[in-house]
Coordinates of C-alpha atoms in Angstrom, one line a residue:
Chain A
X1 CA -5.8 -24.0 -15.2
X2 CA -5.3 -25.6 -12.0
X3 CA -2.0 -27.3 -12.9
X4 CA 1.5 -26.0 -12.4
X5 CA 1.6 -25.6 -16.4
X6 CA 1.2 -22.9 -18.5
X7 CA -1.7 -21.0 -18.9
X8 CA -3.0 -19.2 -21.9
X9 CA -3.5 -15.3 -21.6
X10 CA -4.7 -12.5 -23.7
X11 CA -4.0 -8.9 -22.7
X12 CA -4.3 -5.2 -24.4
X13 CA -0.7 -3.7 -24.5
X14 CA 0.1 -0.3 -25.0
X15 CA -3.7 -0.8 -27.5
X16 CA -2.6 -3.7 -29.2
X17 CA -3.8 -6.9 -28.3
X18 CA -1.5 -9.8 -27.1
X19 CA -1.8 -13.1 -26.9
X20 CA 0.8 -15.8 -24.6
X21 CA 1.1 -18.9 -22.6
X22 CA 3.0 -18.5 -19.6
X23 CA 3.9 -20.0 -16.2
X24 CA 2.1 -18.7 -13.3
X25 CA 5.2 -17.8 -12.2
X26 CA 6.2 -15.6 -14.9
X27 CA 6.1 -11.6 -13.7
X28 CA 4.5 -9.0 -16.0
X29 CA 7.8 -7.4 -16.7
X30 CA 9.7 -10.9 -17.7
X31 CA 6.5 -11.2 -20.0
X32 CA 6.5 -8.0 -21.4
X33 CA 10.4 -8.2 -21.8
X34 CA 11.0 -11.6 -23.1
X35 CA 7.8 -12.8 -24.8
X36 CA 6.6 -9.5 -26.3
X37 CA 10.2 -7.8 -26.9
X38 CA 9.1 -4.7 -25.2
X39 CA 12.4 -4.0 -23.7
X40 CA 11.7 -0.6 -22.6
X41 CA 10.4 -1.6 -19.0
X42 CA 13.6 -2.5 -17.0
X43 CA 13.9 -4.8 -14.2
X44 CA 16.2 -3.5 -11.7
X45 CA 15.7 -5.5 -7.9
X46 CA 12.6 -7.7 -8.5
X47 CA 11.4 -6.6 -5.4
X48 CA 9.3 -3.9 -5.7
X49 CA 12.3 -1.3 -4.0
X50 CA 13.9 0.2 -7.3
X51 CA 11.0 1.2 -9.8
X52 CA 12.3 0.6 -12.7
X53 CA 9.7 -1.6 -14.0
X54 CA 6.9 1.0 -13.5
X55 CA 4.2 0.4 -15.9
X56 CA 0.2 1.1 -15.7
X57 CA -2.5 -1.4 -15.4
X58 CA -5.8 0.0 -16.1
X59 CA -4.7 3.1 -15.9
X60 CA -2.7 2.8 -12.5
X61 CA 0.8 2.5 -12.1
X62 CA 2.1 -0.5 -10.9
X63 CA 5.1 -2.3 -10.6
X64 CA 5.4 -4.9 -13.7
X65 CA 7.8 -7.1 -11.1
X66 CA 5.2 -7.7 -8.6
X67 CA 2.3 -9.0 -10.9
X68 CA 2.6 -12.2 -12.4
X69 CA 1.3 -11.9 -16.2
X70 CA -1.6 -14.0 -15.6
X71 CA -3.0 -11.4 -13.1
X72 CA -3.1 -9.3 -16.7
X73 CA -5.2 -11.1 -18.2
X74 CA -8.1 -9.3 -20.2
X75 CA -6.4 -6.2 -18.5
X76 CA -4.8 -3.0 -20.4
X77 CA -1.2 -2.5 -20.0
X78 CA 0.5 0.9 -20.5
X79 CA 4.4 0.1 -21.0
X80 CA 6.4 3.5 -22.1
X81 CA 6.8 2.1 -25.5
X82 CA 3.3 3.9 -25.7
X83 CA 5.1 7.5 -25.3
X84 CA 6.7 8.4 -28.2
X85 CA 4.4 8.7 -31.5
X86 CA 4.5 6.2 -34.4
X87 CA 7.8 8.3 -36.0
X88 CA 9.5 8.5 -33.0
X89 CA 8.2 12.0 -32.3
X90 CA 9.2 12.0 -28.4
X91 CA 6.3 12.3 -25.9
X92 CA 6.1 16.2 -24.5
X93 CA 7.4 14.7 -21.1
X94 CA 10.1 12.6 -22.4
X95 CA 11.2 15.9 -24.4
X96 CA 11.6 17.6 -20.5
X97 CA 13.5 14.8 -19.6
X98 CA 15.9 15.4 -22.7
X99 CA 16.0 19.2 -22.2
X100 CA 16.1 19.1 -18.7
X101 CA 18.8 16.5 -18.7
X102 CA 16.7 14.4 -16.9
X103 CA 18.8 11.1 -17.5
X104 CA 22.1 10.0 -17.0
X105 CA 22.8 6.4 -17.7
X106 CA 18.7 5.6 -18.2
X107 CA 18.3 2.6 -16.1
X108 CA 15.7 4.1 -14.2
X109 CA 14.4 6.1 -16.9
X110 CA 11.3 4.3 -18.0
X111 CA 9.9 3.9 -14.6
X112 CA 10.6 7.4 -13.7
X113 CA 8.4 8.1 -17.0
X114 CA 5.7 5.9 -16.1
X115 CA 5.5 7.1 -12.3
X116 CA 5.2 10.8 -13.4
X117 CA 2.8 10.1 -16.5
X118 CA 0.6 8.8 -13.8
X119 CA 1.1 12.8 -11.9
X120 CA 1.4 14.5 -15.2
X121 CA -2.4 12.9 -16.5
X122 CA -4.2 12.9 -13.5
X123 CA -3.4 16.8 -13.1
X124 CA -4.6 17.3 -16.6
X125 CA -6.5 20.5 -16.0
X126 CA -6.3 21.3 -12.8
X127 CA -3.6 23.6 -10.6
X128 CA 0.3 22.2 -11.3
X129 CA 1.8 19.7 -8.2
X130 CA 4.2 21.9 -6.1
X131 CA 7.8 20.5 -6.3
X132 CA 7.1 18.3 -2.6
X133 CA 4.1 16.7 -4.8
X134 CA 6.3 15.9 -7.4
X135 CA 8.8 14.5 -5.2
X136 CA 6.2 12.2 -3.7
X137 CA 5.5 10.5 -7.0
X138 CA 8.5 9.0 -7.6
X139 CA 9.7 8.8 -4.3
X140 CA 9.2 5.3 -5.1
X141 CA 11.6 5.1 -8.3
X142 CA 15.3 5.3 -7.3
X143 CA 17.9 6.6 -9.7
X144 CA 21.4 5.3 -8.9
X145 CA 23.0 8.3 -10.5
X146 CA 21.4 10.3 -8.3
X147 CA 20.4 12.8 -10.9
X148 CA 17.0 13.7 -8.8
X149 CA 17.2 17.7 -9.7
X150 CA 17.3 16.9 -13.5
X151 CA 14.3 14.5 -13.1
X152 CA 12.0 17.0 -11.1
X153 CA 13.0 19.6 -12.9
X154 CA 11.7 18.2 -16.2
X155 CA 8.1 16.5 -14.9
X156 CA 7.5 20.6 -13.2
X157 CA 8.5 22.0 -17.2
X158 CA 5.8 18.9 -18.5
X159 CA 3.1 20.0 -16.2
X160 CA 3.6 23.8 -16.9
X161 CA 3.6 22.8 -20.2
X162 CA 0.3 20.9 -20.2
X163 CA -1.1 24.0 -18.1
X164 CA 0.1 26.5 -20.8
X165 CA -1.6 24.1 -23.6
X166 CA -5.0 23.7 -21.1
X167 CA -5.9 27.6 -20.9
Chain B
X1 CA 15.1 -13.9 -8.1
X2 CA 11.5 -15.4 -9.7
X3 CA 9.1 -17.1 -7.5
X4 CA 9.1 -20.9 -7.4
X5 CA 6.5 -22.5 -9.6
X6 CA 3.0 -22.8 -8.4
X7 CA -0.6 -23.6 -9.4
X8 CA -2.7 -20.6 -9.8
X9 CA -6.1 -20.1 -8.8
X10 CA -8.3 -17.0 -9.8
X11 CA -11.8 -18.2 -8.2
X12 CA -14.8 -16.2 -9.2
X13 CA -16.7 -16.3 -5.6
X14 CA -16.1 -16.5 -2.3
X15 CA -17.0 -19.4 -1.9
X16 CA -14.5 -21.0 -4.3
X17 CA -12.3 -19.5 -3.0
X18 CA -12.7 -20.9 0.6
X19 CA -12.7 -24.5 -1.1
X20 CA -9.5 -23.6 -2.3
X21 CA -8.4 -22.7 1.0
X22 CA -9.7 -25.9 2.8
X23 CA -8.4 -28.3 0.1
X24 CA -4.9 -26.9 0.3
X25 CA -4.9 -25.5 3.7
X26 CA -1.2 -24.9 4.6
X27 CA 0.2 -25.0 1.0
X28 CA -1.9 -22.1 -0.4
X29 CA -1.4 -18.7 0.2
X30 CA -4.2 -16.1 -0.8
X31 CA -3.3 -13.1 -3.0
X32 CA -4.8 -9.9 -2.8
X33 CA -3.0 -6.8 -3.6
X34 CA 0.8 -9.0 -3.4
X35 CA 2.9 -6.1 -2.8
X36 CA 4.7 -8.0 0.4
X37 CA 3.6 -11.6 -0.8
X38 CA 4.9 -11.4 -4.1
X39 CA 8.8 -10.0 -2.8
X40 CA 8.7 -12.8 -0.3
X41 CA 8.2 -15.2 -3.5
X42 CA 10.5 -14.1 -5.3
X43 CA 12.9 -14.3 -2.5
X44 CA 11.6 -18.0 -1.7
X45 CA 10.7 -17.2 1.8
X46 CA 7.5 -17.8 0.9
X47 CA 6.6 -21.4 -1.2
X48 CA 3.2 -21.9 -1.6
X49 CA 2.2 -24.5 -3.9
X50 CA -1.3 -23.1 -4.7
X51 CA -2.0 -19.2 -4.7
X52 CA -5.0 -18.3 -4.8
X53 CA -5.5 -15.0 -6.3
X54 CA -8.6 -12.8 -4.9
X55 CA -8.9 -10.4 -7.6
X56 CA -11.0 -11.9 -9.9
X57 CA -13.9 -12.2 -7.2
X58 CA -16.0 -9.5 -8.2
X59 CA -17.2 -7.3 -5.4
X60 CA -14.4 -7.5 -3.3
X61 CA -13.2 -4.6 -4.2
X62 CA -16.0 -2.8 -2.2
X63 CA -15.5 0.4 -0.5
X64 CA -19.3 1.2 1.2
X65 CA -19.6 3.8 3.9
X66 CA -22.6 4.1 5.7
X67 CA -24.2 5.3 9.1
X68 CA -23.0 2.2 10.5
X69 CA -19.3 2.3 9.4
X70 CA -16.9 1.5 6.9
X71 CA -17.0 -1.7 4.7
X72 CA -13.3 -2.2 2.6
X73 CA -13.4 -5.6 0.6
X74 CA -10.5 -7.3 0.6
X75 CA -9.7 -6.4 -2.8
X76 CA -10.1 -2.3 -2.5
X77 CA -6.4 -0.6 -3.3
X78 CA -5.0 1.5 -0.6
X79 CA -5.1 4.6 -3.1
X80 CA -9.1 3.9 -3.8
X81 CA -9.4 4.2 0.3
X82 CA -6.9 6.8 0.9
X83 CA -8.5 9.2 -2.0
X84 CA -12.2 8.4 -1.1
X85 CA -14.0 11.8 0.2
X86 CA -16.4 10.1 2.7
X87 CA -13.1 8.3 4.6
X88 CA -11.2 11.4 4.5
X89 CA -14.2 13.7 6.4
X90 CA -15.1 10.4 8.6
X91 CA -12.0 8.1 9.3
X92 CA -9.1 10.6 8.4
X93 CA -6.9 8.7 10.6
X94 CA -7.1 5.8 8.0
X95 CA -6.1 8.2 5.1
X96 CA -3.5 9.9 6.9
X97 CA -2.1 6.4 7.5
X98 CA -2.0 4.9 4.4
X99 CA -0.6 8.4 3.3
X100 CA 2.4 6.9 4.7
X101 CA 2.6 3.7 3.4
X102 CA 5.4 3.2 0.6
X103 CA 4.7 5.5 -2.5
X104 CA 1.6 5.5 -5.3
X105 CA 2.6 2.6 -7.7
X106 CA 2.6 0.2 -4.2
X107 CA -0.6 1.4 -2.7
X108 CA -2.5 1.3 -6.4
X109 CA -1.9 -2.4 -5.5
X110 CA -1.8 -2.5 -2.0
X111 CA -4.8 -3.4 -0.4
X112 CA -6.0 -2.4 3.5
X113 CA -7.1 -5.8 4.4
X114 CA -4.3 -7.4 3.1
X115 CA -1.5 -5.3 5.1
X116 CA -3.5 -6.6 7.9
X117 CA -3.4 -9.9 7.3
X118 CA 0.4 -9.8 6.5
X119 CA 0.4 -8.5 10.4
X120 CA 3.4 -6.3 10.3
X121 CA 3.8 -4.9 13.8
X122 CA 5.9 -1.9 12.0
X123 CA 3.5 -0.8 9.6
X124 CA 0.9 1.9 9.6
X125 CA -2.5 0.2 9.0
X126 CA -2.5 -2.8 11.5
X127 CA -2.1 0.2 14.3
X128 CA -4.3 2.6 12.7
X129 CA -7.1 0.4 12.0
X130 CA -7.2 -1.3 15.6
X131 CA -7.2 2.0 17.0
X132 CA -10.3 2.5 14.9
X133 CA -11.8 -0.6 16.3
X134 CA -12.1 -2.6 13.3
X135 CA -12.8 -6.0 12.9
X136 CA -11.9 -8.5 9.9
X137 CA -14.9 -10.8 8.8
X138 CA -13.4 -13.5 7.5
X139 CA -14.9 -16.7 5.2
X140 CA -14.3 -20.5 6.1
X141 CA -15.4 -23.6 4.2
X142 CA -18.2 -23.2 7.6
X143 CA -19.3 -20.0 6.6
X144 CA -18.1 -16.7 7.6
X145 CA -17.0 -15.0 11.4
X146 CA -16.3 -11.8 12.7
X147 CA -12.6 -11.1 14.4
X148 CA -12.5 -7.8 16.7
X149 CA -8.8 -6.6 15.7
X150 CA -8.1 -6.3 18.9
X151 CA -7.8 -10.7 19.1
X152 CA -7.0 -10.8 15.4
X153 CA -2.7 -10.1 15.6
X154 CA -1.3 -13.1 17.4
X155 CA 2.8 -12.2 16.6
X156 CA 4.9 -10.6 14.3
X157 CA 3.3 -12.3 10.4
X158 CA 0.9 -14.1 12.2
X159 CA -3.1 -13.5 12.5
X160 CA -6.3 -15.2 14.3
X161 CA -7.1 -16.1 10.8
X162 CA -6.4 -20.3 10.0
X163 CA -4.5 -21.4 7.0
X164 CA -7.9 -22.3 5.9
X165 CA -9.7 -19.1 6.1
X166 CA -10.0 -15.4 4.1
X167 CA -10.3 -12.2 5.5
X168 CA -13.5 -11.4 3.0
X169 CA -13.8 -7.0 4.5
X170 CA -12.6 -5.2 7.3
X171 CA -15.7 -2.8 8.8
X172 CA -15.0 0.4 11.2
X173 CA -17.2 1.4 13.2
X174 CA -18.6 5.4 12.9
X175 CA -16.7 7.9 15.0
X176 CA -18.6 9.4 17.6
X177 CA -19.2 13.3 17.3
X178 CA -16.3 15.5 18.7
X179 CA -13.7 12.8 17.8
X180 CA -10.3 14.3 16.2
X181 CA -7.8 11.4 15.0
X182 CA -4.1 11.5 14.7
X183 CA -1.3 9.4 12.8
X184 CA 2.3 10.5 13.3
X185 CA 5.3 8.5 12.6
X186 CA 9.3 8.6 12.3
X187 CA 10.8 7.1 9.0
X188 CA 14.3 7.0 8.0
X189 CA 12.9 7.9 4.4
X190 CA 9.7 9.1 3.4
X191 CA 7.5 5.4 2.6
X192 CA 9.8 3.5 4.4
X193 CA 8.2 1.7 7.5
X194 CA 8.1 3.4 10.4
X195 CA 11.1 3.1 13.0
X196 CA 7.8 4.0 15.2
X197 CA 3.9 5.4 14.5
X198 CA 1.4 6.3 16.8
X199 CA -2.2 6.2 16.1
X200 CA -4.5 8.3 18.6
X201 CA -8.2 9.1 18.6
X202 CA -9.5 11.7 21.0
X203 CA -13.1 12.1 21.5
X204 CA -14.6 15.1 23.5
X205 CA -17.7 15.7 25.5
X206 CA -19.4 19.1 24.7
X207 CA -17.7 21.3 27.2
X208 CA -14.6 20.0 25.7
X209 CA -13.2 17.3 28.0
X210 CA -11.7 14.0 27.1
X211 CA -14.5 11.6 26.9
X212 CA -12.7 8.5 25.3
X213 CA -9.7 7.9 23.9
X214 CA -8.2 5.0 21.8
X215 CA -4.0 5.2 21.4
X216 CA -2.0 2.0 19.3
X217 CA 1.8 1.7 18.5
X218 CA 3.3 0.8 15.8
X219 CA 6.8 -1.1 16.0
X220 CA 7.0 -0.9 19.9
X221 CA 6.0 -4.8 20.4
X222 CA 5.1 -8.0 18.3
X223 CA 1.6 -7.0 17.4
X224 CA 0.6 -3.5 17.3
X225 CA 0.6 -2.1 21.0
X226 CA -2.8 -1.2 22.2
X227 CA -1.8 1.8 24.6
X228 CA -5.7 2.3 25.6
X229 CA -4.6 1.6 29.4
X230 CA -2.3 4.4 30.0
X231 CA -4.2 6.9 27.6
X232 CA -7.5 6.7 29.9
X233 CA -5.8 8.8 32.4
X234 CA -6.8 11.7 30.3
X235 CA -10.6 10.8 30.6
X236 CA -12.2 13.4 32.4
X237 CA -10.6 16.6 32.0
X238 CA -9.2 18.7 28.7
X239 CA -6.0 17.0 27.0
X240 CA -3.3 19.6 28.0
X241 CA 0.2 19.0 27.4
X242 CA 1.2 18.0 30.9
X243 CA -0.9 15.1 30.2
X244 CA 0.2 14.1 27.0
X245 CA 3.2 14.0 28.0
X246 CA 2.8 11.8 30.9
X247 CA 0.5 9.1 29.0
X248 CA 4.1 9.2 26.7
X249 CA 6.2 8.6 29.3
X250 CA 4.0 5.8 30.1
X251 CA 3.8 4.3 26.5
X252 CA 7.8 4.5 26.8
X253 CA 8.0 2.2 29.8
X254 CA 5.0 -0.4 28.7
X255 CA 6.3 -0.6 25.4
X256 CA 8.8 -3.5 24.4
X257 CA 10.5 -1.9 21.0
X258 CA 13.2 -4.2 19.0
X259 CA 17.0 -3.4 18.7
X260 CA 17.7 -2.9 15.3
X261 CA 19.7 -1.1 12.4
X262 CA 16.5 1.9 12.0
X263 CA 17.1 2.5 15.6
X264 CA 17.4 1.1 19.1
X265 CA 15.1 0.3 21.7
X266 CA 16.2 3.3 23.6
X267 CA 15.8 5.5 20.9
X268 CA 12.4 4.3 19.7
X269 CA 11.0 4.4 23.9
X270 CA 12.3 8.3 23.3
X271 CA 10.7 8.6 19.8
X272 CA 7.3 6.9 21.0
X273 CA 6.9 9.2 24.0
X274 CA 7.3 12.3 21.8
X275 CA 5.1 11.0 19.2
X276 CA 2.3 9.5 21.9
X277 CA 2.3 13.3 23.2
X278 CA 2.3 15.3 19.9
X279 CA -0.2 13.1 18.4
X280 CA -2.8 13.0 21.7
X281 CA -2.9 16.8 21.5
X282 CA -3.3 17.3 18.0
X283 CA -6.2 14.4 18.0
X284 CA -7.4 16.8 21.2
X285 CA -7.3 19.7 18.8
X286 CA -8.5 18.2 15.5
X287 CA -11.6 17.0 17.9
X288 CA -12.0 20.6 18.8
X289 CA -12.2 22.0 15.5
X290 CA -14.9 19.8 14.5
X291 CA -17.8 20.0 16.7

């Protein structure tokens, strides 16, 4: 595997197990996109800026443009295919998105999921992020429609939500 | 863009790794956490032929505090440092730093040593950690030597470390009692690097004067500026605001700042003296409030 070739690689996506051969090169998200047909995680800059390729690895967000695939291997990857249930069923914080209008054209829309999954999970049970907290977790996603209120508006509903479901 | 094509290496020990480093010397890179490697990759600024990723190496990811110090592998995440409860109640400054640095989904990758190595006179952990006194041990196909931070940033990108060597874990020393720590910085956006940071620690004898003090800039010169010079004039009597403000003025003059499109070098001189005097008296105070 020391050869500019390709190099075999078996990940867990979104629990399913995958299997590939790709160049070293190849970034997570171009893998994700274009060999497993998970189109959901969008690539905006390639450069780490835009967030748009948000996804989790072992449980950690992480942008999917600034790993290359082979640094995934025997890893878990969390894409936001994983949200909605098998029917469609949307996930409760992609349902605040929806009510809240949390998305205008959707570009940035998966990362912005991904990034406040990551805030929505690790507060499961504990006292609900103030709205600079929330700010703060996807200060790192950038929505060129600018629809920031919509967006912060719906991850505070999720996380009230999850509060009124936790007591 | 997508990075040029390369060979890629995911050693399993240190020592590999260092073979890797000797064979290919200048046309390997090492990978840690990537989150400024990988950008300059993609962008073709940086070629390597061979990258040699670190994160397979297991235990390199170690985060070990002690009576001695701090131990950070070159592998530990930013996030894993900057949420740790033992370098929040012992090295704040470090967490306060890193606090700073970009947003959550960077620094779950990000590493500490890394951002060192990548020697980036603007950001916030090359200051903070030299004003902690860190050093880098780094591994060589000879075996493995210790680099003081103060001799380890050599220009803007560029470290003490040789093409051929690793920086393996960067150890802090333990803060002496009565020591309060400050990190304060201007940003055009929150997570964006600093148009100028300062990084103070204040320690206090026990009838509450300044006993030693360790000030570093960030994004006033090359390498991060080690203000430790004009700071001692506070040694031997209470940090008051008079003084503060004079050890800024001073930073301001000694510092060389760049011209550019976050600010110019007169505004950053201004900026650094008001940050060099707010963050001397809150070290002062958080030193105070913990004896």
């Amino acid at each position: 595997m020391s050869e500019p070739g390709r190099i075999s690689i078996e990940l867990t996506v979104n629990g399913e197990a995958h299997r590939g051969e790709v160049e070293p090169r190849t970034t997570l998200a171009d893998f994700l996109r274009e060999e497993l047909r998970l189109t959901g995680t969008h690539v905006g800059c390639e450069d780490g800026f835009c967030g748009a390729c948000t996804v989790h690895l072992d449980g950690a967000s992480a942008r999917s443009c600034l790993l290359y695939a082979v640094q995934a291997a025997g890893r878990e990857v969390r894409t936001v295919e994983s949200l909605a249930g098998p029917d469609g069923e949307l996930h409760p914080l992609q349902e605040a998105f929806r009510r809240n209008h949390g998305l205008q054209c959707g570009f940035c829309t998966p990362g912005m999921l991904m990034s406040a999954l990551e805030l929505v999970e690790s507060r499961a049970g504990g006292d609900p992020p103030d709205e600079g907290e929330i700010r703060a977790a996807i200060a790192g996603n950038i929505c060129r429609c600018t629809g920031y209120q919509g967006i912060v508006e719906a991850i505070s509903e999720a996380l009230d939500d999850r509060a009124g479901t936790a007591e | 863009m997508k990075s040029a094509a390369f060979a890629y290496h995911a050693p399993a020990a240190v020592g590999e790794a260092a073979a890797l480093l000797a064979a290919h010397g200048e046309r390997a890179r090492v990978l840690a956490g990537g989150q400024s490697l990988v950008p300059l990759m993609h962008r073709r600024i940086e070629r390597p032929e061979h990258l040699v990723d670190l994160n397979r190496v297991a235990g390199l990811d170690r985060l070990e505090a002690g009576p001695e110090g701090l131990r950070i592998g070159a592998t530990a995440r930013q996030r894993q440092v900057e949420s740790d409860p033992a370098v929040a109640a012992r090295w704040p400054l470090l967490a306060e730093a890193i606090a700073e640095v970009a947003h959550p989904a960077i620094r779950n990758r990000g590493t500490v040593v890394g951002s060192l190595c990548n020697a980036d006179p603007s950001a916030e952990l090359p200051s903070a950690a030299l004003a902690l006194e860190g050093t880098i041990v780094a591994a060589g196909a000879d075996g493995e030597r210790e680099i003081p931070l103060a001799d380890f940033f050599t220009g803007p990108g560029e470290t003490a470390l040789s093409r051929s060597e690793l920086a393996l874990e960067l150890r802090l020393p333990a803060p002496p009692p009565r020591t309060g720590s400050a990190w304060l910085e201007l940003a055009r956006r929150g997570g964006d690097l600093p148009v100028a940071g300062v990084a103070a620690v204040v320690s206090l004898d026990a009838d509450g004067r300044c006993e030693r003090v360790r000030l570093v800039c960030a994004n006033a010169a090359p390498v991060p500026l080690d203000c430790r010079f004009q700071a001692e004039a506070l040694l031997g009597a209470a940090v008051d605001e008079e003084g503060a403000a004079a050890v800024g003025a001073a930073v301001a003059a000694a510092a060389g700042p760049v011209d550019d499109y976050q600010g110019s070098a007169v505004e950053r001189r201004r900026v650094l003296a008001v940050l060099v005097r707010r963050a001397l008296l809150l070290a002062a105070e958080r030193a105070g409030g913990r004896s």
